[in-house]
Amino acid sequence: MTGSLVVAGLGPGAQELITPEVAAALARATDIVGYMPYVARVAERDGLQRHASDNREELDRAGFALRLAADGRDVVIVSSGDPGVFAMAAALFEAIEAGDPSWRELDIRILPGISAMFAAAARIGAPLGHDFCAINLSDNLKPWETVEKRLRAAAEADFVIALYNPISKARPWQLGRAFELLRGIHPASVPVIFATAVSDPRERIDVVPLGDAEPTRADMRTLVMIGSSQTRLIPRSSGNAFVYTPRFSGAVS
Amino acid sequence: MTGSLVVAGLGPGAQELITPEVAAALARATDIVGYMPYVARVAERDGLQRHASDNREELDRAGFALRLAADGRDVVIVSSGDPGVFAMAAALFEAIEAGDPSWRELDIRILPGISAMFAAAARIGAPLGHDFCAINLSDNLKPWETVEKRLRAAAEADFVIALYNPISKARPWQLGRAFELLRGIHPASVPVIFATAVSDPRERIDVVPLGDAEPTRADMRTLVMIGSSQTRLIPRSSGNAFVYTPRFSGAVS
């Protein structure tokens, strides 16, 4: 009896952004494990068990999936976006390292997906066209001082910055503090992109200058990107301006 | 006569990593434009013209594609990986900004793809499971001093670092200099991942400690990732160790 465990990225929301590799893994799974809204994106069918859990239970969920696979089931843990970016893959390896040694020998595969920042960037141009970084703004698993240090380092070295998990009910002030810190380094004109529910019917994308960026524009489904000093707008007579960061740059002071 | 212009990410190489959205765009294109090996990944068919060019001609290629679209053709510019990450999307917007004002009103869409760093990360675990950055190591379009400043800032703030375009015949010493700089900041034990030709039959992935990292392991198809101080290995009795970066971290000194 040989089970398997796959961690699959479902992308930002639209079916047409799910890779054939992930679709094939979902089609042969006996069990789908994950946070409720992601599990709901996998259609019911005969022979498939869907196990939905709450958002805060990553380690428990990983352990549950590992036990199912060890029992011979073909398990897929579903993540939105890419599973390796602030999602379930790291939690799985934390569980493996701390857990039963036999879990290390299971058939385990991570299947990449379209991460929110690339889906969002594609919608408005090419804001990530030059060096960039991704920061999880949540201070649940690291001290806020570490977040601030990284924001400062990234802005001073003129990276474009993608902020995951910018805001939640339990973390209401962090995004505003981040904008304040960045306004101390960057000109007020640097574009900030609020990309909410990308590729979903509720998609909304706003671009505002850093000087006017208000944290209230973001919610739990928002990806926030802050341009570098080089990020530019190309106005159009119809539709939104394109936003992009050129491939070239000068010296960083 | 209304043409269209799509910039599509073909992912790292395997067909099963191409999104249905990109596959549909390729199926309806009249013209495929791009660097030769990427154009070669799109099968010939009646009614399709394939225009392959050299690697160094991004701006010319973008202008050519824009003129075709303005003439009413349905054009797809193909990129490997994600088109917004050190690829054709930024070059396209540079051409649009400098070019004919009517180009801004064309039907232009960017379609995301699986970027090399996520494909590589998925193959060995979850090295990008915590805050990370992506740096184009080429100093063709920016001063080498800017690259060094960003490497130093990223390592001091303890980001995982993904290096695109680490080495080429014309840029033989930069990767070695980058390792040297990083060894001055990180412990010698920090894992370095050399991921070459991911998802292709020639795929090869090596993990070595930073202290032993040799630039000669990389070629033009290699993505290099340098762990943070927290990146960990999980040894297995069969196969390579898993490499991952936990979701939590302490204060950064």
Short mmCIF file of C-alpha atoms in Angstrom, two decimals:
data_model
loop_
_atom_site.label_atom_id
_atom_site.label_comp_id
_atom_site.label_asym_id
_atom_site.label_seq_id
_atom_site.Cartn_x
_atom_site.Cartn_y
_atom_site.Cartn_z
CA MET A 1 0.00 0.00 0.00
CA THR A 2 1.80 3.12 -1.22
CA GLY A 3 0.15 6.46 -0.79
CA SER A 4 1.25 9.81 -2.10
CA LEU A 5 1.10 13.42 -1.01
CA VAL A 6 0.98 16.35 -3.39
CA VAL A 7 0.85 20.03 -2.45
CA ALA A 8 -0.77 21.78 -5.38
CA GLY A 9 -1.06 25.47 -6.23
CA LEU A 10 -4.51 26.39 -7.57
CA GLY A 11 -3.38 29.84 -8.72
CA PRO A 12 -5.23 33.05 -7.87
CA GLY A 13 -8.77 31.89 -8.67
CA ALA A 14 -9.59 31.42 -12.35
CA GLN A 15 -9.80 27.85 -13.65
CA GLU A 16 -7.78 28.80 -16.73
CA LEU A 17 -4.77 29.58 -14.50
CA ILE A 18 -4.55 26.04 -13.09
CA THR A 19 -1.71 24.09 -14.73
CA PRO A 20 -2.47 20.73 -16.41
CA GLU A 21 -0.05 19.14 -13.92
CA VAL A 22 -2.23 20.28 -11.01
CA ALA A 23 -5.45 19.34 -12.81
CA ALA A 24 -4.10 15.81 -13.31
CA ALA A 25 -3.16 15.49 -9.64
CA LEU A 26 -6.63 16.62 -8.58
CA ALA A 27 -8.20 14.10 -10.98
CA ARG A 28 -6.37 11.13 -9.45
CA ALA A 29 -6.60 12.17 -5.79
CA THR A 30 -8.58 10.14 -3.25
CA ASP A 31 -8.46 12.98 -0.71
CA ILE A 32 -8.33 16.78 -0.93
CA VAL A 33 -7.14 18.61 2.17
CA GLY A 34 -7.04 22.36 2.72
CA TYR A 35 -8.52 25.63 3.86
CA MET A 36 -12.26 25.68 3.16
CA PRO A 37 -12.49 28.14 0.23
CA TYR A 38 -9.66 26.33 -1.60
CA VAL A 39 -11.16 22.87 -1.08
CA ALA A 40 -14.45 24.26 -2.41
CA ARG A 41 -12.70 25.02 -5.72
CA VAL A 42 -12.28 21.27 -6.36
CA ALA A 43 -15.49 19.71 -7.73
CA GLU A 44 -17.06 16.79 -5.87
CA ARG A 45 -16.89 13.39 -7.53
CA ASP A 46 -17.32 9.72 -6.65
CA GLY A 47 -14.35 8.33 -4.76
CA LEU A 48 -13.08 11.72 -3.66
CA GLN A 49 -13.11 12.80 -0.03
CA ARG A 50 -12.79 16.51 0.66
CA HIS A 51 -11.46 17.59 4.07
CA ALA A 52 -11.86 21.31 4.70
CA SER A 53 -10.35 23.04 7.70
CA ASP A 54 -9.92 26.49 9.16
CA ASN A 55 -7.19 28.88 8.01
CA ARG A 56 -5.12 28.88 11.19
CA GLU A 57 -4.53 25.13 11.34
CA GLU A 58 -1.69 24.64 8.85
CA LEU A 59 0.41 22.27 10.98
CA ASP A 60 -2.55 20.11 12.04
CA ARG A 61 -3.70 19.96 8.44
CA ALA A 62 -0.23 18.92 7.27
CA GLY A 63 -0.06 16.16 9.90
CA PHE A 64 -3.53 14.93 8.93
CA ALA A 65 -2.54 14.79 5.26
CA LEU A 66 0.71 12.95 6.08
CA ARG A 67 -1.17 10.30 8.08
CA LEU A 68 -3.63 9.78 5.22
CA ALA A 69 -0.76 9.34 2.74
CA ALA A 70 1.02 6.95 5.13
CA ASP A 71 -2.22 4.94 5.18
CA GLY A 72 -2.04 4.54 1.41
CA ARG A 73 -4.29 7.36 0.24
CA ASP A 74 -3.47 9.70 -2.68
CA VAL A 75 -3.73 13.04 -0.98
CA VAL A 76 -3.62 16.54 -2.46
CA ILE A 77 -3.22 19.52 -0.16
CA VAL A 78 -4.57 22.54 -2.03
CA SER A 79 -3.17 26.05 -1.69
CA SER A 80 -4.12 29.19 -3.54
CA GLY A 81 -1.42 30.78 -5.66
CA ASP A 82 1.87 28.93 -5.47
CA PRO A 83 2.09 26.47 -2.55
CA GLY A 84 5.69 27.46 -1.84
CA VAL A 85 4.94 31.16 -1.30
CA PHE A 86 3.54 31.87 2.19
CA ALA A 87 1.34 28.80 1.86
CA MET A 88 1.15 25.11 2.71
CA ALA A 89 4.47 23.71 1.44
CA ALA A 90 6.61 25.19 4.22
CA ALA A 91 4.06 24.08 6.84
CA LEU A 92 4.21 20.56 5.43
CA PHE A 93 7.98 20.39 5.77
CA GLU A 94 7.79 21.75 9.31
CA ALA A 95 5.42 18.86 10.11
CA ILE A 96 7.67 16.34 8.37
CA GLU A 97 10.79 17.50 10.19
CA ALA A 98 9.07 17.31 13.59
CA GLY A 99 7.07 14.16 12.85
CA ASP A 100 7.35 10.44 12.26
CA PRO A 101 10.67 9.64 10.51
CA SER A 102 8.85 7.38 8.03
CA TRP A 103 7.06 10.45 6.64
CA ARG A 104 10.32 11.56 5.01
CA GLU A 105 10.25 8.52 2.74
CA LEU A 106 6.71 9.11 1.44
CA ASP A 107 6.10 9.98 -2.21
CA ILE A 108 5.85 13.77 -1.80
CA ARG A 109 5.62 16.30 -4.61
CA ILE A 110 5.10 20.05 -4.68
CA LEU A 111 3.35 21.37 -7.80
CA PRO A 112 3.87 25.05 -8.53
CA GLY A 113 1.03 27.46 -9.29
CA ILE A 114 0.57 31.06 -10.43
CA SER A 115 1.34 33.20 -7.40
CA ALA A 116 -0.84 36.21 -6.59
CA MET A 117 1.91 38.73 -7.29
CA PHE A 118 2.46 37.53 -10.86
CA ALA A 119 -1.26 37.35 -11.60
CA ALA A 120 -1.68 40.87 -10.22
CA ALA A 121 1.36 42.22 -12.04
CA ALA A 122 0.15 40.77 -15.35
CA ARG A 123 -3.19 42.54 -15.01
CA ILE A 124 -1.69 46.02 -15.07
CA GLY A 125 1.60 45.76 -16.91
CA ALA A 126 4.99 44.66 -15.62
CA PRO A 127 5.58 46.21 -12.19
CA LEU A 128 7.88 43.29 -11.24
CA GLY A 129 10.03 43.78 -14.35
CA HIS A 130 13.13 44.56 -12.30
CA ASP A 131 14.56 43.24 -9.01
CA PHE A 132 11.82 42.67 -6.45
CA CYS A 133 11.03 41.02 -3.14
CA ALA A 134 8.06 39.39 -1.45
CA ILE A 135 7.33 40.01 2.22
CA ASN A 136 4.62 38.40 4.32
CA LEU A 137 3.36 41.39 6.31
CA SER A 138 1.87 39.17 9.00
CA ASP A 139 3.68 39.35 12.31
CA ASN A 140 2.03 36.17 13.60
CA LEU A 141 5.18 34.13 12.99
CA LYS A 142 7.93 36.74 13.19
CA PRO A 143 8.52 39.91 15.21
CA TRP A 144 7.22 43.15 13.71
CA GLU A 145 10.76 44.55 14.00
CA THR A 146 11.91 41.95 11.46
CA VAL A 147 9.19 43.07 9.04
CA GLU A 148 10.27 46.70 9.43
CA LYS A 149 13.92 45.84 8.94
CA ARG A 150 13.09 44.03 5.69
CA LEU A 151 10.84 46.82 4.41
CA ARG A 152 13.57 49.36 5.05
CA ALA A 153 16.31 47.22 3.46
CA ALA A 154 14.15 46.53 0.40
CA ALA A 155 13.17 50.16 -0.16
CA GLU A 156 16.68 51.51 0.42
CA ALA A 157 18.06 49.01 -2.12
CA ASP A 158 15.20 50.03 -4.47
CA PHE A 159 13.50 46.67 -4.86
CA VAL A 160 9.87 46.59 -5.94
CA ILE A 161 8.04 45.16 -2.91
CA ALA A 162 5.11 42.71 -2.95
CA LEU A 163 3.26 42.48 0.36
CA TYR A 164 1.33 39.28 1.08
CA ASN A 165 -1.26 39.16 3.89
CA PRO A 166 -1.24 42.94 4.23
CA ILE A 167 -4.15 43.25 6.64
CA SER A 168 -6.69 41.32 8.70
CA LYS A 169 -9.05 41.98 11.60
CA ALA A 170 -6.36 40.83 14.00
CA ARG A 171 -3.66 42.91 12.26
CA PRO A 172 -5.26 46.28 11.49
CA TRP A 173 -2.35 48.76 11.83
CA GLN A 174 0.63 47.03 10.20
CA LEU A 175 -0.03 48.10 6.61
CA GLY A 176 -0.43 51.76 7.58
CA ARG A 177 2.82 51.58 9.51
CA ALA A 178 4.52 50.01 6.48
CA PHE A 179 3.34 52.85 4.20
CA GLU A 180 4.56 55.41 6.74
CA LEU A 181 7.99 53.77 6.87
CA LEU A 182 8.21 53.63 3.06
CA ARG A 183 7.18 57.29 2.71
CA GLY A 184 10.29 58.11 4.74
CA ILE A 185 12.46 56.50 2.04
CA HIS A 186 10.67 56.81 -1.32
CA PRO A 187 9.23 59.85 -3.12
CA ALA A 188 5.48 60.26 -2.59
CA SER A 189 4.93 59.64 -6.31
CA VAL A 190 6.01 55.98 -6.25
CA PRO A 191 3.04 53.88 -7.46
CA VAL A 192 1.28 51.55 -5.04
CA ILE A 193 -0.93 48.80 -6.47
CA PHE A 194 -3.82 47.30 -4.53
CA ALA A 195 -4.85 44.10 -6.32
CA THR A 196 -7.88 42.39 -4.78
CA ALA A 197 -9.38 39.01 -5.79
CA VAL A 198 -7.33 38.85 -8.98
CA SER A 199 -8.86 36.72 -11.78
CA ASP A 200 -12.08 36.37 -9.76
CA PRO A 201 -15.36 38.12 -10.71
CA ARG A 202 -14.81 40.52 -7.80
CA GLU A 203 -11.39 41.58 -9.07
CA ARG A 204 -10.47 45.18 -8.34
CA ILE A 205 -7.14 46.85 -9.02
CA ASP A 206 -6.27 50.37 -7.89
CA VAL A 207 -3.05 52.27 -8.45
CA VAL A 208 -2.33 55.28 -6.23
CA PRO A 209 0.79 57.29 -5.37
CA LEU A 210 2.51 56.20 -2.16
CA GLY A 211 1.71 59.61 -0.69
CA ASP A 212 -2.02 58.82 -0.93
CA ALA A 213 -1.92 55.10 -0.12
CA GLU A 214 -4.52 54.25 2.53
CA PRO A 215 -4.49 50.84 4.23
CA THR A 216 -8.29 50.76 4.15
CA ARG A 217 -8.13 49.96 0.42
CA ALA A 218 -6.78 46.49 1.29
CA ASP A 219 -8.59 43.48 2.68
CA MET A 220 -7.67 39.83 3.25
CA ARG A 221 -7.80 39.11 -0.48
CA THR A 222 -5.51 41.99 -1.47
CA LEU A 223 -1.96 41.81 -2.70
CA VAL A 224 -0.15 45.16 -2.30
CA MET A 225 2.80 46.10 -4.48
CA ILE A 226 4.97 49.15 -3.91
CA GLY A 227 7.03 50.27 -6.88
CA SER A 228 10.69 51.11 -6.84
CA SER A 229 11.87 54.65 -7.58
CA GLN A 230 11.97 53.58 -11.26
CA THR A 231 8.41 52.23 -11.59
CA ARG A 232 6.50 54.17 -14.25
CA LEU A 233 2.96 54.77 -15.48
CA ILE A 234 1.95 54.83 -19.14
CA PRO A 235 -1.36 56.72 -19.40
CA ARG A 236 -3.93 55.54 -21.94
CA SER A 237 -6.98 57.35 -23.26
CA SER A 238 -9.09 54.26 -22.62
CA GLY A 239 -8.74 52.12 -19.52
CA ASN A 240 -6.24 52.23 -16.71
CA ALA A 241 -2.65 53.29 -17.14
CA PHE A 242 -0.08 50.56 -17.57
CA VAL A 243 2.36 50.25 -14.66
CA TYR A 244 5.83 48.86 -15.28
CA THR A 245 9.37 48.83 -13.97
CA PRO A 246 12.02 49.13 -16.69
CA ARG A 247 14.69 46.45 -16.99
CA PHE A 248 17.51 48.96 -16.61
CA SER A 249 18.42 51.08 -13.60
CA GLY A 250 21.15 53.41 -12.51
CA ALA A 251 23.21 53.44 -9.32
CA VAL A 252 21.32 53.20 -6.04
CA SER A 253 22.45 55.88 -3.64
CA MET B 1 -9.25 45.54 -38.40
CA THR B 2 -8.39 45.05 -34.74
CA GLY B 3 -5.30 43.15 -33.78
CA SER B 4 -4.18 42.03 -30.39
CA LEU B 5 -0.94 41.51 -28.54
CA VAL B 6 -0.43 38.94 -25.80
CA VAL B 7 2.77 38.35 -23.85
CA ALA B 8 2.57 34.76 -22.64
CA GLY B 9 4.65 32.85 -20.11
CA LEU B 10 5.47 29.32 -21.25
CA GLY B 11 6.76 28.27 -17.83
CA PRO B 12 10.10 26.54 -17.28
CA GLY B 13 9.86 23.94 -20.04
CA ALA B 14 7.38 21.11 -19.46
CA GLN B 15 4.13 21.22 -21.42
CA GLU B 16 2.13 20.33 -18.29
CA LEU B 17 3.21 23.62 -16.68
CA ILE B 18 1.62 25.79 -19.38
CA THR B 19 -1.67 27.29 -18.18
CA PRO B 20 -4.86 26.71 -20.22
CA GLU B 21 -5.06 30.50 -20.62
CA VAL B 22 -1.70 30.55 -22.42
CA ALA B 23 -2.54 27.44 -24.44
CA ALA B 24 -5.75 29.14 -25.67
CA ALA B 25 -3.85 32.29 -26.67
CA LEU B 26 -1.31 30.23 -28.62
CA ALA B 27 -4.14 28.36 -30.37
CA ARG B 28 -5.76 31.55 -31.68
CA ALA B 29 -2.57 33.45 -32.58
CA THR B 30 -1.71 34.36 -36.14
CA ASP B 31 1.88 35.22 -35.20
CA ILE B 32 4.32 33.98 -32.56
CA VAL B 33 7.25 36.26 -31.77
CA GLY B 34 10.19 35.51 -29.48
CA TYR B 35 13.62 34.22 -28.76
CA MET B 36 14.35 31.16 -30.91
CA PRO B 37 14.20 28.32 -28.33
CA TYR B 38 10.90 29.64 -26.95
CA VAL B 39 9.30 30.03 -30.39
CA ALA B 40 10.41 26.46 -31.12
CA ARG B 41 8.22 25.28 -28.22
CA VAL B 42 5.08 26.32 -30.14
CA ALA B 43 4.10 23.70 -32.73
CA GLU B 44 3.77 24.73 -36.36
CA ARG B 45 0.27 24.80 -37.84
CA ASP B 46 -1.52 26.24 -40.86
CA GLY B 47 -2.18 29.94 -40.54
CA LEU B 48 0.51 30.49 -37.92
CA GLN B 49 3.63 32.50 -38.62
CA ARG B 50 6.54 32.02 -36.25
CA HIS B 51 9.10 34.83 -36.00
CA ALA B 52 12.22 33.79 -34.07
CA SER B 53 14.92 36.26 -33.11
CA ASP B 54 18.13 36.43 -31.15
CA ASN B 55 18.21 36.84 -27.38
CA ARG B 56 19.64 40.34 -27.25
CA GLU B 57 16.96 42.00 -29.36
CA GLU B 58 14.14 42.50 -26.88
CA LEU B 59 13.25 46.07 -27.84
CA ASP B 60 13.35 45.40 -31.59
CA ARG B 61 11.25 42.30 -31.05
CA ALA B 62 8.70 44.26 -29.02
CA GLY B 63 8.46 46.94 -31.70
CA PHE B 64 8.04 44.30 -34.39
CA ALA B 65 5.22 42.64 -32.44
CA LEU B 66 3.50 45.98 -31.84
CA ARG B 67 3.56 46.82 -35.55
CA LEU B 68 2.07 43.43 -36.40
CA ALA B 69 -0.72 43.92 -33.87
CA ALA B 70 -1.36 47.45 -35.16
CA ASP B 71 -1.72 45.88 -38.61
CA GLY B 72 -4.54 43.67 -37.32
CA ARG B 73 -2.65 40.47 -36.51
CA ASP B 74 -3.20 38.42 -33.33
CA VAL B 75 0.31 38.29 -31.96
CA VAL B 76 1.72 36.32 -29.04
CA ILE B 77 5.17 37.17 -27.71
CA VAL B 78 6.44 34.07 -25.91
CA SER B 79 8.67 34.18 -22.84
CA SER B 80 9.93 31.33 -20.71
CA GLY B 81 8.81 31.31 -17.11
CA ASP B 82 6.65 34.31 -16.23
CA PRO B 83 6.79 37.12 -18.80
CA GLY B 84 6.84 39.77 -16.07
CA VAL B 85 9.99 38.45 -14.36
CA PHE B 86 13.17 39.53 -16.15
CA ALA B 87 11.51 38.74 -19.46
CA MET B 88 9.57 40.32 -22.32
CA ALA B 89 6.76 42.22 -20.57
CA ALA B 90 8.96 45.06 -19.28
CA ALA B 91 10.68 45.34 -22.67
CA LEU B 92 7.27 45.61 -24.33
CA PHE B 93 6.23 48.51 -22.10
CA GLU B 94 9.55 50.26 -22.70
CA ALA B 95 8.79 50.03 -26.43
CA ILE B 96 5.22 51.24 -25.93
CA GLU B 97 6.26 54.23 -23.84
CA ALA B 98 8.87 55.32 -26.41
CA GLY B 99 6.83 54.41 -29.48
CA ASP B 100 3.78 55.39 -31.50
CA PRO B 101 1.09 56.81 -29.17
CA SER B 102 -1.55 54.63 -30.88
CA TRP B 103 0.21 51.53 -29.51
CA ARG B 104 -1.08 52.39 -26.03
CA GLU B 105 -4.64 51.79 -27.18
CA LEU B 106 -4.03 48.33 -28.62
CA ASP B 107 -5.62 45.25 -27.05
CA ILE B 108 -2.65 44.17 -24.90
CA ARG B 109 -2.68 41.39 -22.33
CA ILE B 110 0.05 39.82 -20.20
CA LEU B 111 -0.56 36.15 -19.30
CA PRO B 112 1.35 34.89 -16.27
CA GLY B 113 3.39 31.69 -16.25
CA ILE B 114 5.29 29.51 -13.78
CA SER B 115 8.51 31.36 -13.04
CA ALA B 116 11.79 29.43 -12.82
CA MET B 117 12.23 30.09 -9.11
CA PHE B 118 8.89 28.52 -8.17
CA ALA B 119 9.43 25.52 -10.42
CA ALA B 120 12.90 25.03 -8.94
CA ALA B 121 11.70 25.53 -5.37
CA ALA B 122 8.90 22.99 -5.84
CA ARG B 123 11.37 20.36 -7.00
CA ILE B 124 13.28 20.26 -3.72
CA GLY B 125 10.87 21.42 -1.04
CA ALA B 126 9.94 24.95 -0.04
CA PRO B 127 13.07 27.12 0.04
CA LEU B 128 10.95 30.22 -0.72
CA GLY B 129 8.61 29.52 2.20
CA HIS B 130 9.54 32.77 3.95
CA ASP B 131 10.36 36.32 2.77
CA PHE B 132 12.48 36.26 -0.40
CA CYS B 133 13.76 38.40 -3.24
CA ALA B 134 14.64 37.94 -6.89
CA ILE B 135 17.68 39.64 -8.38
CA ASN B 136 18.77 39.65 -12.01
CA LEU B 137 22.53 39.13 -11.65
CA SER B 138 23.21 40.54 -15.09
CA ASP B 139 24.94 43.89 -15.09
CA ASN B 140 24.11 44.57 -18.72
CA LEU B 141 21.33 47.00 -17.75
CA LYS B 142 22.44 48.23 -14.33
CA PRO B 143 25.77 48.98 -12.66
CA TRP B 144 27.42 46.08 -10.83
CA GLU B 145 27.50 48.30 -7.71
CA THR B 146 23.68 48.23 -7.68
CA VAL B 147 23.71 44.43 -7.79
CA GLU B 148 26.14 44.30 -4.87
CA LYS B 149 24.11 46.77 -2.86
CA ARG B 150 20.99 44.65 -3.33
CA LEU B 151 22.75 41.39 -2.48
CA ARG B 152 24.10 42.92 0.71
CA ALA B 153 20.76 44.43 1.71
CA ALA B 154 18.93 41.15 1.04
CA ALA B 155 21.37 38.97 2.97
CA GLU B 156 21.60 41.37 5.92
CA ALA B 157 17.81 41.44 6.17
CA ASP B 158 17.83 37.61 5.87
CA PHE B 159 15.77 37.23 2.71
CA VAL B 160 16.12 34.03 0.69
CA ILE B 161 17.68 35.19 -2.60
CA ALA B 162 16.85 33.88 -6.08
CA LEU B 163 19.42 34.84 -8.72
CA TYR B 164 18.27 34.97 -12.34
CA ASN B 165 20.81 35.03 -15.19
CA PRO B 166 23.65 34.10 -12.85
CA ILE B 167 26.33 33.57 -15.47
CA SER B 168 27.12 33.75 -19.18
CA LYS B 169 30.19 33.80 -21.42
CA ALA B 170 30.16 37.59 -21.33
CA ARG B 171 29.63 37.69 -17.53
CA PRO B 172 31.92 35.01 -16.09
CA TRP B 173 32.98 36.49 -12.71
CA GLN B 174 29.81 38.02 -11.27
CA LEU B 175 28.41 34.88 -9.61
CA GLY B 176 31.69 34.12 -7.86
CA ARG B 177 31.85 37.68 -6.60
CA ALA B 178 28.26 37.36 -5.34
CA PHE B 179 29.08 34.18 -3.38
CA GLU B 180 32.14 35.87 -1.91
CA LEU B 181 30.06 38.84 -0.78
CA LEU B 182 27.38 36.58 0.74
CA ARG B 183 30.00 34.48 2.60
CA GLY B 184 30.96 37.70 4.37
CA ILE B 185 27.41 37.95 5.79
CA HIS B 186 25.97 34.41 6.11
CA PRO B 187 27.33 31.30 7.84
CA ALA B 188 29.12 28.92 5.45
CA SER B 189 26.41 26.31 6.11
CA VAL B 190 23.59 28.24 4.41
CA PRO B 191 22.24 26.05 1.56
CA VAL B 192 22.75 27.13 -2.03
CA ILE B 193 20.59 25.53 -4.73
CA PHE B 194 21.72 25.27 -8.34
CA ALA B 195 18.64 24.38 -10.42
CA THR B 196 19.39 23.83 -14.09
CA ALA B 197 16.86 23.17 -16.88
CA VAL B 198 14.02 22.56 -14.43
CA SER B 199 11.20 20.34 -15.75
CA ASP B 200 13.26 19.55 -18.86
CA PRO B 201 14.86 16.11 -19.51
CA ARG B 202 18.25 17.65 -18.70
CA GLU B 203 17.09 18.85 -15.28
CA ARG B 204 19.78 18.84 -12.62
CA ILE B 205 19.49 20.18 -9.08
CA ASP B 206 22.40 20.40 -6.65
CA VAL B 207 22.36 21.68 -3.09
CA VAL B 208 25.66 22.69 -1.51
CA PRO B 209 26.67 24.78 1.50
CA LEU B 210 27.48 28.41 0.69
CA GLY B 211 31.07 27.74 1.83
CA ASP B 212 31.48 25.26 -1.04
CA ALA B 213 29.40 27.02 -3.72
CA GLU B 214 31.34 27.21 -6.98
CA PRO B 215 30.09 29.41 -9.83
CA THR B 216 31.16 26.75 -12.34
CA ARG B 217 28.11 24.69 -11.32
CA ALA B 218 25.88 27.26 -13.04
CA ASP B 219 25.24 27.85 -16.72
CA MET B 220 22.82 29.98 -18.71
CA ARG B 221 19.90 27.69 -17.83
CA THR B 222 20.56 27.73 -14.07
CA LEU B 223 18.55 29.46 -11.39
CA VAL B 224 20.57 29.91 -8.19
CA MET B 225 18.89 30.24 -4.80
CA ILE B 226 20.72 31.17 -1.62
CA GLY B 227 18.93 30.30 1.59
CA SER B 228 18.41 32.61 4.54
CA SER B 229 20.01 31.84 7.88
CA GLN B 230 16.84 29.83 8.66
CA THR B 231 16.77 27.59 5.57
CA ARG B 232 16.95 23.93 6.61
CA LEU B 233 17.64 20.50 5.15
CA ILE B 234 15.60 17.39 5.95
CA PRO B 235 17.75 14.35 5.10
CA ARG B 236 16.05 11.28 3.63
CA SER B 237 17.38 7.74 3.32
CA SER B 238 16.29 7.66 -0.33
CA GLY B 239 16.75 10.58 -2.67
CA ASN B 240 17.90 14.11 -2.03
CA ALA B 241 17.25 15.99 1.17
CA PHE B 242 14.28 18.33 1.24
CA VAL B 243 15.23 22.01 1.52
CA TYR B 244 12.80 24.44 3.11
CA THR B 245 12.57 27.75 4.90
CA PRO B 246 10.18 27.73 7.89
CA ARG B 247 7.32 30.21 8.01
CA PHE B 248 8.46 31.63 11.33
CA SER B 249 11.62 33.56 12.14
CA GLY B 250 13.12 35.44 15.04
CA ALA B 251 14.58 38.93 15.18
CA VAL B 252 17.14 39.83 12.52
CA SER B 253 20.23 41.38 14.08
#
